[in-house]
XYZ file of C-alpha atoms in Angstrom:
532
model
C -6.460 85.649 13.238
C -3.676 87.992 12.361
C -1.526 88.404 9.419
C 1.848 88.583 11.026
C 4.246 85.699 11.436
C 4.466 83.169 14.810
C 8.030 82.262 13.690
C 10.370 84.181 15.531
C 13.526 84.574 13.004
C 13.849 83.235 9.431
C 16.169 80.174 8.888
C 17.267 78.478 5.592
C 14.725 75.969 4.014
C 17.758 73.539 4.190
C 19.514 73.886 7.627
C 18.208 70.436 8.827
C 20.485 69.023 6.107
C 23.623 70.454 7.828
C 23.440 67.330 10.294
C 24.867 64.116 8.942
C 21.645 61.653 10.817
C 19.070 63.576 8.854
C 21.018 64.190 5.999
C 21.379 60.533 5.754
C 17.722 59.370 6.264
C 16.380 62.284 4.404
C 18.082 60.758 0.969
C 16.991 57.394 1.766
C 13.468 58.580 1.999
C 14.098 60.072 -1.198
C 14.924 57.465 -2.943
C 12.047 55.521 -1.290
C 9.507 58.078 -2.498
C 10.975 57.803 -6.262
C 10.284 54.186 -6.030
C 6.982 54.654 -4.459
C 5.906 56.576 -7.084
C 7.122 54.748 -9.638
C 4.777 51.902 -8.585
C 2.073 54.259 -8.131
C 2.448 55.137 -11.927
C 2.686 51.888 -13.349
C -0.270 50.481 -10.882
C -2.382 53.341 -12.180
C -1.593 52.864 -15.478
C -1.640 49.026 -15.692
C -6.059 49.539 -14.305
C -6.210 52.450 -16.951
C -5.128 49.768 -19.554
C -6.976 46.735 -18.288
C -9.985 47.654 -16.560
C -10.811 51.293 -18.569
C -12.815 52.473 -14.896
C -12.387 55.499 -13.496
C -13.802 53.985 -10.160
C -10.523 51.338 -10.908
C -8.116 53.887 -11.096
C -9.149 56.314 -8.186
C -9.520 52.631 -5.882
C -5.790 52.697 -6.178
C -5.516 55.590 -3.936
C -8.194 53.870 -1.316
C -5.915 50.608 -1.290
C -3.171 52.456 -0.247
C -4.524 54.452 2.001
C -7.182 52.321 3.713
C -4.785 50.732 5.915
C -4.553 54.036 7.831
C -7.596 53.903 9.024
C -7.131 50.312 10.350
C -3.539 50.639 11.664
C -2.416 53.881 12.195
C -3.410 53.983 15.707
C -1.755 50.732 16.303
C 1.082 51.609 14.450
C 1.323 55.173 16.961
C 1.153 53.383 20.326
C 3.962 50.770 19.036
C 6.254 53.604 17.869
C 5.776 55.254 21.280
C 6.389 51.767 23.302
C 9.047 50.130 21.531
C 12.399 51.195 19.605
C 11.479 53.350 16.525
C 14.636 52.091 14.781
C 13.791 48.609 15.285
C 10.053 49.011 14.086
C 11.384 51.336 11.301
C 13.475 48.347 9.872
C 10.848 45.877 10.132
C 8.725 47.692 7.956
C 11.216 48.204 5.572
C 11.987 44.961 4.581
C 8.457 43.674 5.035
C 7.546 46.568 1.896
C 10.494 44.792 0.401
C 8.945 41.451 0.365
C 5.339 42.415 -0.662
C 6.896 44.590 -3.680
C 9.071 41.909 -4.715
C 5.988 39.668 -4.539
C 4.268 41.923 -6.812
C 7.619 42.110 -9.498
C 7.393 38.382 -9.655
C 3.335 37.921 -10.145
C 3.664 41.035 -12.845
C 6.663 39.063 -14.823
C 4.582 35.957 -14.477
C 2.106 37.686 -16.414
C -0.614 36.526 -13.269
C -1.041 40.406 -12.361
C -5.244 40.805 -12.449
C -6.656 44.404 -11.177
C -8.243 43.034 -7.708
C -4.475 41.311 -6.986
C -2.906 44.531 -7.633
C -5.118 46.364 -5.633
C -4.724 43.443 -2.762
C -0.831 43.438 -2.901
C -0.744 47.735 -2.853
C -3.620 46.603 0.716
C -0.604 45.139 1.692
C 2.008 47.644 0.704
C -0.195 50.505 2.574
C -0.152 47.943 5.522
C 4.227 48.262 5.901
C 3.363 52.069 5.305
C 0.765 52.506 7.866
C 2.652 51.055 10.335
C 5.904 53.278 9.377
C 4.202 56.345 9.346
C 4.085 57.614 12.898
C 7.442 56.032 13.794
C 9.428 57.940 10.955
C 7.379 61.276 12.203
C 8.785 60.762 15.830
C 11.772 60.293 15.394
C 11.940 63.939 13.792
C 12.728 65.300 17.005
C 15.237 63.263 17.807
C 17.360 64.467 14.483
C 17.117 68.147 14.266
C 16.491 70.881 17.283
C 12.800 71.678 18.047
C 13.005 75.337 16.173
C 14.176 73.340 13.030
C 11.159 71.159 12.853
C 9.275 73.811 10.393
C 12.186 73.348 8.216
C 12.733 69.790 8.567
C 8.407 68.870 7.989
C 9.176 70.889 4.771
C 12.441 69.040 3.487
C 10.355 66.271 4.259
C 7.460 67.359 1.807
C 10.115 67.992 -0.523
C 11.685 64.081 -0.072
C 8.271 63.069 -1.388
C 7.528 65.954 -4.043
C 11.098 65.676 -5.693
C 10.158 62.127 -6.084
C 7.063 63.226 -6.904
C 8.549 65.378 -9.916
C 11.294 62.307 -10.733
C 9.446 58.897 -10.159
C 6.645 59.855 -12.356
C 8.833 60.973 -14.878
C 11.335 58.137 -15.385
C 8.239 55.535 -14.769
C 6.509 57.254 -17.890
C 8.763 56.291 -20.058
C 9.684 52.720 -18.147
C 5.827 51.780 -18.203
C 6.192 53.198 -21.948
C 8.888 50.688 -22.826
C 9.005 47.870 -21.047
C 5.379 47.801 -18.764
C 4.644 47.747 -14.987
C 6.880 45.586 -13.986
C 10.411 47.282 -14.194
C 8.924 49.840 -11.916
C 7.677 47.364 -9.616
C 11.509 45.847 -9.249
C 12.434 49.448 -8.750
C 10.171 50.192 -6.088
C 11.623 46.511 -4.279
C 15.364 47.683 -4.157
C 14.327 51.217 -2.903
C 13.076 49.708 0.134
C 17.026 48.094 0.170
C 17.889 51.673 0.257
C 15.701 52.708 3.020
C 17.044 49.679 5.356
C 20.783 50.110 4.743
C 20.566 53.794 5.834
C 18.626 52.028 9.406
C 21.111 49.919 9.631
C 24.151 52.811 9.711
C 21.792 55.086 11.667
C 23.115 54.692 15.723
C 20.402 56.294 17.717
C 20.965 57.985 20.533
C 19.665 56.575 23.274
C 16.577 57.893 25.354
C 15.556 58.459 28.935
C 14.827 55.252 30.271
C 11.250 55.517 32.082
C 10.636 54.443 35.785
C 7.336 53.080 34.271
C 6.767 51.293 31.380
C 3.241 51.786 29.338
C 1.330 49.036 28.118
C -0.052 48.786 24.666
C -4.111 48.990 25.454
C -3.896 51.545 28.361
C -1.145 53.501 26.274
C -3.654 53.894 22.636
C -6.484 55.125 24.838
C -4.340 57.598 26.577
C -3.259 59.405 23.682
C -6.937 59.316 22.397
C -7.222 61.334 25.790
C -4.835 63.433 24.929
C -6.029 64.077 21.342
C -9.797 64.778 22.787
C -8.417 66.972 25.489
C -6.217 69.500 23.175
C -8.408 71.599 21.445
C -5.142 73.069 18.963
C -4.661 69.581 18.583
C -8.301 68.913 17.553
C -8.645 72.074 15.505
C -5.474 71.074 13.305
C -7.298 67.484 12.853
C -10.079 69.631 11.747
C -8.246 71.404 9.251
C -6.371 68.418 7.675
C -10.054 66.460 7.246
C -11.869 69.348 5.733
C -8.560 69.732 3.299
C -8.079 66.509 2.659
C -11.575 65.071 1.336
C -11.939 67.440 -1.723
C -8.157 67.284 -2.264
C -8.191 63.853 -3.111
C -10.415 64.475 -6.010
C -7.078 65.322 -8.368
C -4.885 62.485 -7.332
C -7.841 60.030 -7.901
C -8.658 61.211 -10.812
C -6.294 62.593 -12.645
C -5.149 59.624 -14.616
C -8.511 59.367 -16.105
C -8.787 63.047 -16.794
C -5.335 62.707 -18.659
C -6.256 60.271 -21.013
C -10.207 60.548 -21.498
C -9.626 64.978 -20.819
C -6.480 65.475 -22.231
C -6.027 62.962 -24.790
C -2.099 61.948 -23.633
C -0.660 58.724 -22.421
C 1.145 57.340 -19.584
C 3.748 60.156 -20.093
C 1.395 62.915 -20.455
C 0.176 61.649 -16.810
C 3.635 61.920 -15.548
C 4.446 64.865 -16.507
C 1.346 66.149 -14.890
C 2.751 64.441 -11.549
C 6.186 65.915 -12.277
C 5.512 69.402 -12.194
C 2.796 69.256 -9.148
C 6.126 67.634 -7.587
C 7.838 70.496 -8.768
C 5.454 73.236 -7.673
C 6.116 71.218 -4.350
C 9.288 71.799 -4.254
C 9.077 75.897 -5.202
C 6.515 76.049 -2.313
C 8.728 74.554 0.167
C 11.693 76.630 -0.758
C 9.479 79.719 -0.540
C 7.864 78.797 3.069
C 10.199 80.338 5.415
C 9.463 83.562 3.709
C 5.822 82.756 3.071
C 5.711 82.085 7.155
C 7.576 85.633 8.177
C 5.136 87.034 6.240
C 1.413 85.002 7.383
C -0.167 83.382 9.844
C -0.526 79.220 9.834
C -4.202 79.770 9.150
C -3.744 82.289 5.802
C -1.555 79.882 4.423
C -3.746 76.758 4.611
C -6.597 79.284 3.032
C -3.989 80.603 0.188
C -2.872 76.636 -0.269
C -6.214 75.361 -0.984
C -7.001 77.875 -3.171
C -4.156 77.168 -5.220
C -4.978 73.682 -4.836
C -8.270 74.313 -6.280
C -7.396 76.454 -9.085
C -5.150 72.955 -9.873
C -8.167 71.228 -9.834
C -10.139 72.713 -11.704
C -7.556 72.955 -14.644
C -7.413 69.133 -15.206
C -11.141 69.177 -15.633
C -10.955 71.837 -18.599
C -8.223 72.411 -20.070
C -6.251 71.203 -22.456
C -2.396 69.359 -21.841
C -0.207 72.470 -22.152
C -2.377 74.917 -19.807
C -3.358 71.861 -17.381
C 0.237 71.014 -17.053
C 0.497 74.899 -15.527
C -2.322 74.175 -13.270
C -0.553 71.047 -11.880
C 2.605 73.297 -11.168
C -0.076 75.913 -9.197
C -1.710 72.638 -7.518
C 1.819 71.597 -6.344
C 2.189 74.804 -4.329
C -0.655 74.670 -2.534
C -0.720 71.118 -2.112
C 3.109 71.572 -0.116
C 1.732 74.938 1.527
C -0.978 73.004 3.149
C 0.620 69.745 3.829
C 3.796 72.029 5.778
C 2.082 73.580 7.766
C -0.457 71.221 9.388
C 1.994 68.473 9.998
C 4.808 71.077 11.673
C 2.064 72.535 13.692
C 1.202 69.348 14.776
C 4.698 68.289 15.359
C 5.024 71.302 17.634
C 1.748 70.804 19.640
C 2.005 67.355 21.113
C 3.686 66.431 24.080
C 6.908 64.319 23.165
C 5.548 61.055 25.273
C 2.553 61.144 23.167
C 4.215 62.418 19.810
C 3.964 59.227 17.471
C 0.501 57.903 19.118
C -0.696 62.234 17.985
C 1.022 61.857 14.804
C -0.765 58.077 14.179
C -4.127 59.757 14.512
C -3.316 62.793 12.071
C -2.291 60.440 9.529
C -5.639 58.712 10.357
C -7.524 61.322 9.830
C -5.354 62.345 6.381
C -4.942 59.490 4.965
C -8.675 58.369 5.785
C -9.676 61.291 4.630
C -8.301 60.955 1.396
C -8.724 57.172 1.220
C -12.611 57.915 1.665
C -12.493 61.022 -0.859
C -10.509 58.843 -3.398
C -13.221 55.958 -3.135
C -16.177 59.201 -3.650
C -14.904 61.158 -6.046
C -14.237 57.646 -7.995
C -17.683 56.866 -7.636
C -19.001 60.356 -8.501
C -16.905 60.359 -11.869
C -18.070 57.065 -12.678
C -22.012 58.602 -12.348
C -21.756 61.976 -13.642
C -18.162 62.092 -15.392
C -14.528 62.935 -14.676
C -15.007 66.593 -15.461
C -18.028 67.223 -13.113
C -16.409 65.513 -10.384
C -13.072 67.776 -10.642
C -15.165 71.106 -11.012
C -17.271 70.059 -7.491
C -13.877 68.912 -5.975
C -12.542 72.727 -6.638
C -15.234 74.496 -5.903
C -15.123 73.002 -2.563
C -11.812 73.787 -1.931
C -12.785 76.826 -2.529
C -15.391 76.340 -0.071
C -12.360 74.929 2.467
C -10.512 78.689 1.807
C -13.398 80.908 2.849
C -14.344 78.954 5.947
C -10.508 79.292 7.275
C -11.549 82.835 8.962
C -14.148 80.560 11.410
C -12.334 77.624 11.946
C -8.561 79.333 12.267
C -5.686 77.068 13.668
C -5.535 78.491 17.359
C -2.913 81.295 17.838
C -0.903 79.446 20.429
C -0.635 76.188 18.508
C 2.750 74.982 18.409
C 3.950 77.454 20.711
C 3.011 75.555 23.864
C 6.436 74.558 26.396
C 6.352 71.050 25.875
C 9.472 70.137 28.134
C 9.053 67.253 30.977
C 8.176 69.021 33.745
C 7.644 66.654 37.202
C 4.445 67.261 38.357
C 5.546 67.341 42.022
C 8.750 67.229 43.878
C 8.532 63.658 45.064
C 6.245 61.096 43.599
C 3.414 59.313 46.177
C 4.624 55.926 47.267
C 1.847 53.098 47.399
C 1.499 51.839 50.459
C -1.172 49.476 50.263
C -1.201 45.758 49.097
C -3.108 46.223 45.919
C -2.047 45.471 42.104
C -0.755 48.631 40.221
C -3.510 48.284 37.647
C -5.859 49.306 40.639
C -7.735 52.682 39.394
C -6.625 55.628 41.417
C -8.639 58.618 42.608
C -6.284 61.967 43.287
C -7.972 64.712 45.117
C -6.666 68.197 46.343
C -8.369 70.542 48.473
C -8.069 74.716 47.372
C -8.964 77.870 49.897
C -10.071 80.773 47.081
C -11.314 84.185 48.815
C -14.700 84.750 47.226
C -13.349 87.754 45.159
C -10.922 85.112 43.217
C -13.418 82.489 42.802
C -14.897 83.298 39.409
C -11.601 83.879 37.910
C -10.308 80.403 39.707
C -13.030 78.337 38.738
C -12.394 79.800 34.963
C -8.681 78.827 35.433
C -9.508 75.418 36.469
C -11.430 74.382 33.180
C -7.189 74.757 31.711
C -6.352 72.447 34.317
C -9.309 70.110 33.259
C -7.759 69.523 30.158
C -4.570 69.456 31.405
C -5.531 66.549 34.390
C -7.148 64.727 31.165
C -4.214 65.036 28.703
C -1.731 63.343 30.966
C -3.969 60.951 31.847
C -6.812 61.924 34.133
C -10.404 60.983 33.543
C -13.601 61.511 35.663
C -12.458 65.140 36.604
C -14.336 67.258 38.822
C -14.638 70.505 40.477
C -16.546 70.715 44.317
C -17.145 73.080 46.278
C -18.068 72.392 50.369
C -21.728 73.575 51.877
C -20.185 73.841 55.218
C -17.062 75.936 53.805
C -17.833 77.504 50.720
C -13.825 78.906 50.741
C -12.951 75.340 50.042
C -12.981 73.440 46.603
C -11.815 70.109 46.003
C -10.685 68.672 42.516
C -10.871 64.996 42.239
C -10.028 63.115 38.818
C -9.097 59.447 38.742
C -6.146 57.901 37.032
C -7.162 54.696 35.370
C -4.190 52.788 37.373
C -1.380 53.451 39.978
C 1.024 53.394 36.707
C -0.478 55.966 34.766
C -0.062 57.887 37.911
C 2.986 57.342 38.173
C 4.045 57.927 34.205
C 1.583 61.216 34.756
C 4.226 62.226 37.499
C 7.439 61.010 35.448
C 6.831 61.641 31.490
C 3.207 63.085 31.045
C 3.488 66.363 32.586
C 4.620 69.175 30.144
C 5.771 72.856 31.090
C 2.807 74.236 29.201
C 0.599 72.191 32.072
C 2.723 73.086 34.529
C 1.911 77.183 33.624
C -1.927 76.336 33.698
C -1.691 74.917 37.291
C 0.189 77.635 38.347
C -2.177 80.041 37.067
C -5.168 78.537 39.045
C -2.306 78.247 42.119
C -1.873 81.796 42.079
C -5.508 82.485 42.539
C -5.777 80.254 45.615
C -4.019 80.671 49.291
C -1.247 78.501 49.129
C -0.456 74.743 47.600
C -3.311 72.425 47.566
C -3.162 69.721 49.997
C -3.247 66.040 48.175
C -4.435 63.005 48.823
C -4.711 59.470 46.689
C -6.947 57.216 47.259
C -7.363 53.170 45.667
C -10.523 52.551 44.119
C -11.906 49.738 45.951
C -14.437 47.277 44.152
C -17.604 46.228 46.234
C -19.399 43.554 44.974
């Protein structure tokens, strides 16, 4: 793990915003966060109010987050297989309808804590199944080397709301109750849709293949189990993630029981970690020129811990400091796993990868939120923040052993064809009809160790486009001849492994093993043919 930067140049935190798409969506999702937080403040403090449970008020988080860990797979494979614009507006209004739902039970005066954690189920539902889509189409709005700087204006969408939401909802929920920030949160969803609506995508390569929903989810858990950067960042975001929770769950409860303040004090607590947010994502093109990915998720969660640890002990004033400190790390950490994982996934597979990080995030935090609840509820608020920060601490000091890999996000993930002409099929048989590929090698006996090495990169490569059952044989009667055989779970996959699946990074590690062989490999497909 070195110290030295993996960005080549330094760019402005704000170039993304020079093009009028993003520019566009970017303040839509702005106001969309404001509203969302908004509701978050008035649901949180509408359970501190009428229930008095820590457990309650930490649940909040788990309703709204639980729905990852049902959907967000789902809600991946759809955003790969249909039109993102199309899902993205269907989500959109249906968050309309649910909020508006929950405006109209509020002003009813028929709002009961298990309804308003039911109806925030639902709103996590619309946001599950957003999620991935609005990640994907990323690429599609700014060039790939702006990504870094477009996953941070995007941490700054939600932390500016972050900083404003709470704030105006503190002194909404002050005046008037819940429910003006629950008809708040309904027309920012308005907001979000009209900007769809003007947005005129450009249109894609149309595929040769399409994928199917079932096949499609379990090949991009393929890919995910056959990408070890991808695996490590997934790693990373988990072992964050569960102790991190412990301050957004419980820091309404450790503002009024800690702190002694009111729903104001607890926004201005969620103001300034939305503006230590924001100073961390104006500083991280410097921070990046200067560290590695891996020294800045072990510098984030310490600042995320000292955070932490200041809501359990100290008073309003010096907490409120704390909170700005949290923010930093909180947008340090955040940054750089999600533009790391932008980087390292293959752009057939990107919102399916995506769907599965937010899995593991959200879940992550869902589960921690539902915990530390639990834990606060059983020994108190302030011994559940002190053993949230001290392991975050913890998550710092194991970064040196379990580093992001060096080359993550680095990798050439351009559509590269995996051969010059794709394999016609001959035979009478359905396209679903598993298919077994093999290719025959001749490796002189001096190569062979550093071949057969070589070939554990193509493993994962055959795997990540699609491959399963791979294997490696060498011939008793010619030990200068090794066959690879891996089977493709249908003639389409093949065929989308040919077209879509194949990246340039893949392409390098076949070469490689090429290289160490006497010529191209000789290829041959074969139908798998059921016996009964």
């Amino acid at each position: 793990m070195t110290t030295t930067a993996q960005a080549p140049g330094r760019r402005s935190a704000w170039a993304p915003l020079r093009r009028p798409v993003f520019r566009m969506l970017f303040a839509a999702q702005v106001v969309s966060n404001i509203g969302t937080w908004m509701q978050t403040v008035g649901a949180q403090w509408f359970l501190v109010e009428t229930s008095g449970s820590p457990a309650f008020v930490a649940w909040i988080q788990t309703a709204s987050q639980l729905p990852v860990l049902l959907l967000s797979l789902v809600a991946g494979v759809t955003a790969d297989l249909v039109d993102r614009r199309r899902l993205l507006l269907v989500t959109s209004l249906a968050s309309c309808v649910v909020a508006g739902a929950l405006t109209a039970v509020t002003l009813a005066g028929r709002l009961t804590p298990w309804g308003l954690l039911g109806l925030t189920f639902l709103l996590g539902c619309s946001a599950a199944m957003t999620g991935p889509a609005w990640q994907a189409i990323q690429p599609q709005l700014v060039p790939r080397d702006e990504l870094p700087e477009a996953s941070a204006l995007g941490s700054i969408a939600v932390n500016s709301a972050r900083a404003v939401g709470p704030a105006v909802a503190g002194v909404v929920v002050s005046a008037t109750g819940p429910a003006a920030v629950f008809a708040l949160n309904t027309l920012s969803f308005l907001a979000v849709t009209a900007a769809l609506l003007a947005w005129r995508e450009d249109a894609l390569p149309v595929r040769t293949v399409r994928e199917r929903a079932w096949p499609g989810l379990l090949a991009g858990l393929r890919y995910v189990r056959s990408a070890p950067s991808v695996r490590r960042i997934l790693l990373r975001c988990a072992l964050f993630a569960l102790p991190g929770s412990a301050l957004w769950a419980l820091l309404p409860s450790a503002a009024r029981d800690l702190m002694g303040t009111d729903a104001a004090g607890y926004s201005l607590l969620l103001a300034l970690l939305g503006a230590g947010a924001i100073a961390g994502a104006v500083a991280m093109p410097r921070l990046r020129a200067g560290l590695s990915r891996s020294w800045l998720l072990a510098g984030g969660a310490l600042l995320f811990a000292v955070g932490t640890a200041a809501a359990g002990w100290l008073p309003l004033p010096a907490a409120a400091a704390g909170a700005l400190v949290a923010g930093v790390g909180w947008l340090t950490c955040l940054t750089t796993l999600n533009a790391t994982m932008q980087l390292a996934l293959a752009g057939w597979v990107r919102a399916r990868g995506l769907a599965t990080y937010m899995l593991v995030f959200m879940g992550s935090q869902a589960l921690g939120s539902f915990l530390w609840g639990a834990l606060a509820d059983a020994v108190g608020v302030r011994a559940a923040l002190t053993a949230a920060a001290a392991a975050l601490v913890l998550v710092a000091a194991s970064v040196p052993a379990l580093p992001l890999r060096a080359h993550s996000g680095a990798m050439d993930r351009s559509v590269v064809p995996l051969s010059s002409t794709m394999p016609t099929l001959e035979l009478d048989a359905p396209p679903a009809t598993p298919t077994a590929v093999v290719l025959a090698y001749r490796v002189r006996p001096e190569n062979m160790a550093a071949f057969t090495a070589a070939m554990r990169d193509v493993r994962l490569a055959r795997e990540r486009s699609g491959g399963t059952s791979w294997q490696l044989l060498r011939r008793t009667e010619d030990p200068a001849q090794l066959v690879e055989t891996y089977v493709a779970p249908s003639w389409e996959e093949h065929e989308l492994q040919h077209t879509v699946r194949w990246t340039g990074y893949d392409a390098q590690v076949l070469a490689r093993a090429v290289a160490l062989a006497e010529g191209e490999p000789t290829v041959a497909h074969y139908l798998v043919q059921g016996v009964r």
